[in-house]
Amino acid sequence: MKKIIAVFAFLALAMVVSCSGGNGPEDVAKKFLDATNTGEFGEAKKYADEKTGQMLGMVEGMMPPDKKAEMKKKAPTVEIISSEEQDSIATVKYKLKGEGQGDEEKTLSLKKEKGDWKVTINKEDKNKEGAPGAVPPPPAPTEATDTITAPVADTAVAPAQ
């Protein structure tokens, strides 16, 4: 009987520990940034408010599959520097480490919705240089690779008289 009680106590403690962490603004920001930097926009939507989620959906819809694969290979590492919370608003400062990344400190805004922290990127943020969230811009139009060329004759044709 004592063993059964000990097992239940251990399981209850494990549940409390596993459910208690990972939902603060820094954790949410890291998960969001990791997802967007690897092209996993569906995953990133879990950590975003509704408007930011809609924007991510548009970016995802315009991104060719080969670009997503490239993003996964070259994804930078996210280094969280600090965070500030004031009521239901938080700002997380971070840097991206990796190929082609500068040493620039960036910020990400979050707000608390129904007890959960959500990344929020407003219209003004999207128009700024280095907008928060490191959401990549829509891909540039690509050149058509499926071209049809007509065969060229090697012989000259005399004009009809």
PDB file of N, CA and C in Angstrom, residues 52-90:
ATOM      1  N   THR A  52      -1.738  38.293 -35.686  1.00  0.00           N
ATOM      2  CA  THR A  52      -0.404  37.817 -36.046  1.00  0.00           C
ATOM      3  C   THR A  52      -0.496  36.438 -36.685  1.00  0.00           C
ATOM      4  N   GLY A  53      -1.395  35.603 -36.199  1.00  0.00           N
ATOM      5  CA  GLY A  53      -1.615  34.288 -36.792  1.00  0.00           C
ATOM      6  C   GLY A  53      -2.105  34.385 -38.227  1.00  0.00           C
ATOM      7  N   GLN A  54      -2.972  35.356 -38.501  1.00  0.00           N
ATOM      8  CA  GLN A  54      -3.447  35.554 -39.873  1.00  0.00           C
ATOM      9  C   GLN A  54      -2.287  35.980 -40.782  1.00  0.00           C
ATOM     10  N   MET A  55      -1.426  36.857 -40.272  1.00  0.00           N
ATOM     11  CA  MET A  55      -0.283  37.292 -41.058  1.00  0.00           C
ATOM     12  C   MET A  55       0.647  36.103 -41.354  1.00  0.00           C
ATOM     13  N   LEU A  56       0.858  35.268 -40.353  1.00  0.00           N
ATOM     14  CA  LEU A  56       1.696  34.084 -40.549  1.00  0.00           C
ATOM     15  C   LEU A  56       1.093  33.156 -41.599  1.00  0.00           C
ATOM     16  N   GLY A  57      -0.240  33.038 -41.599  1.00  0.00           N
ATOM     17  CA  GLY A  57      -0.911  32.208 -42.586  1.00  0.00           C
ATOM     18  C   GLY A  57      -0.679  32.713 -44.003  1.00  0.00           C
ATOM     19  N   MET A  58      -0.691  34.036 -44.161  1.00  0.00           N
ATOM     20  CA  MET A  58      -0.441  34.607 -45.494  1.00  0.00           C
ATOM     21  C   MET A  58       0.998  34.343 -45.927  1.00  0.00           C
ATOM     22  N   VAL A  59       1.937  34.523 -45.013  1.00  0.00           N
ATOM     23  CA  VAL A  59       3.345  34.278 -45.343  1.00  0.00           C
ATOM     24  C   VAL A  59       3.542  32.812 -45.719  1.00  0.00           C
ATOM     25  N   GLU A  60       2.947  31.928 -44.941  1.00  0.00           N
ATOM     26  CA  GLU A  60       3.076  30.497 -45.207  1.00  0.00           C
ATOM     27  C   GLU A  60       2.497  30.136 -46.575  1.00  0.00           C
ATOM     28  N   GLY A  61       1.372  30.752 -46.932  1.00  0.00           N
ATOM     29  CA  GLY A  61       0.726  30.458 -48.207  1.00  0.00           C
ATOM     30  C   GLY A  61       1.537  30.909 -49.411  1.00  0.00           C
ATOM     31  N   MET A  62       2.357  31.929 -49.220  1.00  0.00           N
ATOM     32  CA  MET A  62       3.149  32.458 -50.331  1.00  0.00           C
ATOM     33  C   MET A  62       4.545  31.834 -50.416  1.00  0.00           C
ATOM     34  N   MET A  63       4.929  31.052 -49.426  1.00  0.00           N
ATOM     35  CA  MET A  63       6.285  30.536 -49.383  1.00  0.00           C
ATOM     36  C   MET A  63       6.403  29.202 -50.125  1.00  0.00           C
ATOM     37  N   PRO A  64       7.310  29.140 -51.101  1.00  0.00           N
ATOM     38  CA  PRO A  64       7.516  27.878 -51.811  1.00  0.00           C
ATOM     39  C   PRO A  64       8.162  26.839 -50.883  1.00  0.00           C
ATOM     40  N   PRO A  65       7.853  25.557 -51.082  1.00  0.00           N
ATOM     41  CA  PRO A  65       8.394  24.504 -50.215  1.00  0.00           C
ATOM     42  C   PRO A  65       9.923  24.484 -50.150  1.00  0.00           C
ATOM     43  N   ASP A  66      10.599  24.804 -51.253  1.00  0.00           N
ATOM     44  CA  ASP A  66      12.058  24.778 -51.222  1.00  0.00           C
ATOM     45  C   ASP A  66      12.614  25.879 -50.322  1.00  0.00           C
ATOM     46  N   LYS A  67      11.897  26.986 -50.192  1.00  0.00           N
ATOM     47  CA  LYS A  67      12.325  28.070 -49.303  1.00  0.00           C
ATOM     48  C   LYS A  67      12.206  27.628 -47.854  1.00  0.00           C
ATOM     49  N   LYS A  68      11.131  26.892 -47.518  1.00  0.00           N
ATOM     50  CA  LYS A  68      10.965  26.383 -46.155  1.00  0.00           C
ATOM     51  C   LYS A  68      12.088  25.418 -45.802  1.00  0.00           C
ATOM     52  N   ALA A  69      12.455  24.570 -46.755  1.00  0.00           N
ATOM     53  CA  ALA A  69      13.540  23.619 -46.508  1.00  0.00           C
ATOM     54  C   ALA A  69      14.849  24.361 -46.267  1.00  0.00           C
ATOM     55  N   GLU A  70      15.076  25.411 -47.028  1.00  0.00           N
ATOM     56  CA  GLU A  70      16.286  26.218 -46.862  1.00  0.00           C
ATOM     57  C   GLU A  70      16.290  26.907 -45.496  1.00  0.00           C
ATOM     58  N   MET A  71      15.124  27.389 -45.066  1.00  0.00           N
ATOM     59  CA  MET A  71      15.020  28.045 -43.766  1.00  0.00           C
ATOM     60  C   MET A  71      15.366  27.078 -42.637  1.00  0.00           C
ATOM     61  N   LYS A  72      14.902  25.834 -42.749  1.00  0.00           N
ATOM     62  CA  LYS A  72      15.204  24.843 -41.717  1.00  0.00           C
ATOM     63  C   LYS A  72      16.700  24.591 -41.603  1.00  0.00           C
ATOM     64  N   LYS A  73      17.368  24.536 -42.759  1.00  0.00           N
ATOM     65  CA  LYS A  73      18.804  24.262 -42.754  1.00  0.00           C
ATOM     66  C   LYS A  73      19.605  25.424 -42.187  1.00  0.00           C
ATOM     67  N   LYS A  74      19.167  26.653 -42.465  1.00  0.00           N
ATOM     68  CA  LYS A  74      19.934  27.838 -42.091  1.00  0.00           C
ATOM     69  C   LYS A  74      19.339  28.593 -40.904  1.00  0.00           C
ATOM     70  N   ALA A  75      18.476  27.967 -40.145  1.00  0.00           N
ATOM     71  CA  ALA A  75      17.794  28.661 -39.049  1.00  0.00           C
ATOM     72  C   ALA A  75      18.793  29.155 -38.010  1.00  0.00           C
ATOM     73  N   PRO A  76      18.685  30.421 -37.646  1.00  0.00           N
ATOM     74  CA  PRO A  76      19.571  30.945 -36.606  1.00  0.00           C
ATOM     75  C   PRO A  76      19.136  30.466 -35.232  1.00  0.00           C
ATOM     76  N   THR A  77      20.054  30.569 -34.297  1.00  0.00           N
ATOM     77  CA  THR A  77      19.764  30.248 -32.906  1.00  0.00           C
ATOM     78  C   THR A  77      19.243  31.513 -32.233  1.00  0.00           C
ATOM     79  N   VAL A  78      18.232  31.373 -31.409  1.00  0.00           N
ATOM     80  CA  VAL A  78      17.640  32.509 -30.709  1.00  0.00           C
ATOM     81  C   VAL A  78      18.265  32.612 -29.326  1.00  0.00           C
ATOM     82  N   GLU A  79      18.777  33.791 -29.016  1.00  0.00           N
ATOM     83  CA  GLU A  79      19.317  34.063 -27.680  1.00  0.00           C
ATOM     84  C   GLU A  79      18.432  35.114 -27.029  1.00  0.00           C
ATOM     85  N   ILE A  80      17.719  34.721 -25.987  1.00  0.00           N
ATOM     86  CA  ILE A  80      16.871  35.656 -25.251  1.00  0.00           C
ATOM     87  C   ILE A  80      17.780  36.454 -24.319  1.00  0.00           C
ATOM     88  N   ILE A  81      17.686  37.778 -24.398  1.00  0.00           N
ATOM     89  CA  ILE A  81      18.537  38.650 -23.583  1.00  0.00           C
ATOM     90  C   ILE A  81      17.827  39.062 -22.306  1.00  0.00           C
ATOM     91  N   SER A  82      16.597  39.552 -22.448  1.00  0.00           N
ATOM     92  CA  SER A  82      15.849  40.002 -21.273  1.00  0.00           C
ATOM     93  C   SER A  82      14.378  40.120 -21.616  1.00  0.00           C
ATOM     94  N   SER A  83      13.586  40.348 -20.594  1.00  0.00           N
ATOM     95  CA  SER A  83      12.163  40.603 -20.810  1.00  0.00           C
ATOM     96  C   SER A  83      11.664  41.552 -19.736  1.00  0.00           C
ATOM     97  N   GLU A  84      10.636  42.295 -20.097  1.00  0.00           N
ATOM     98  CA  GLU A  84       9.981  43.200 -19.159  1.00  0.00           C
ATOM     99  C   GLU A  84       8.486  42.954 -19.247  1.00  0.00           C
ATOM    100  N   GLU A  85       7.860  42.830 -18.089  1.00  0.00           N
ATOM    101  CA  GLU A  85       6.412  42.636 -18.031  1.00  0.00           C
ATOM    102  C   GLU A  85       5.776  43.823 -17.338  1.00  0.00           C
ATOM    103  N   GLN A  86       4.677  44.296 -17.891  1.00  0.00           N
ATOM    104  CA  GLN A  86       3.888  45.333 -17.240  1.00  0.00           C
ATOM    105  C   GLN A  86       2.437  44.993 -17.476  1.00  0.00           C
ATOM    106  N   ASP A  87       1.781  44.562 -16.421  1.00  0.00           N
ATOM    107  CA  ASP A  87       0.390  44.114 -16.482  1.00  0.00           C
ATOM    108  C   ASP A  87       0.265  42.973 -17.499  1.00  0.00           C
ATOM    109  N   SER A  88      -0.489  43.198 -18.585  1.00  0.00           N
ATOM    110  CA  SER A  88      -0.711  42.126 -19.557  1.00  0.00           C
ATOM    111  C   SER A  88       0.111  42.325 -20.832  1.00  0.00           C
ATOM    112  N   ILE A  89       1.161  43.133 -20.743  1.00  0.00           N
ATOM    113  CA  ILE A  89       2.040  43.399 -21.886  1.00  0.00           C
ATOM    114  C   ILE A  89       3.462  43.012 -21.505  1.00  0.00           C
ATOM    115  N   ALA A  90       4.184  42.417 -22.447  1.00  0.00           N
ATOM    116  CA  ALA A  90       5.590  42.059 -22.210  1.00  0.00           C
ATOM    117  C   ALA A  90       6.402  42.390 -23.452  1.00  0.00           C
TER     118      ALA A  90
END
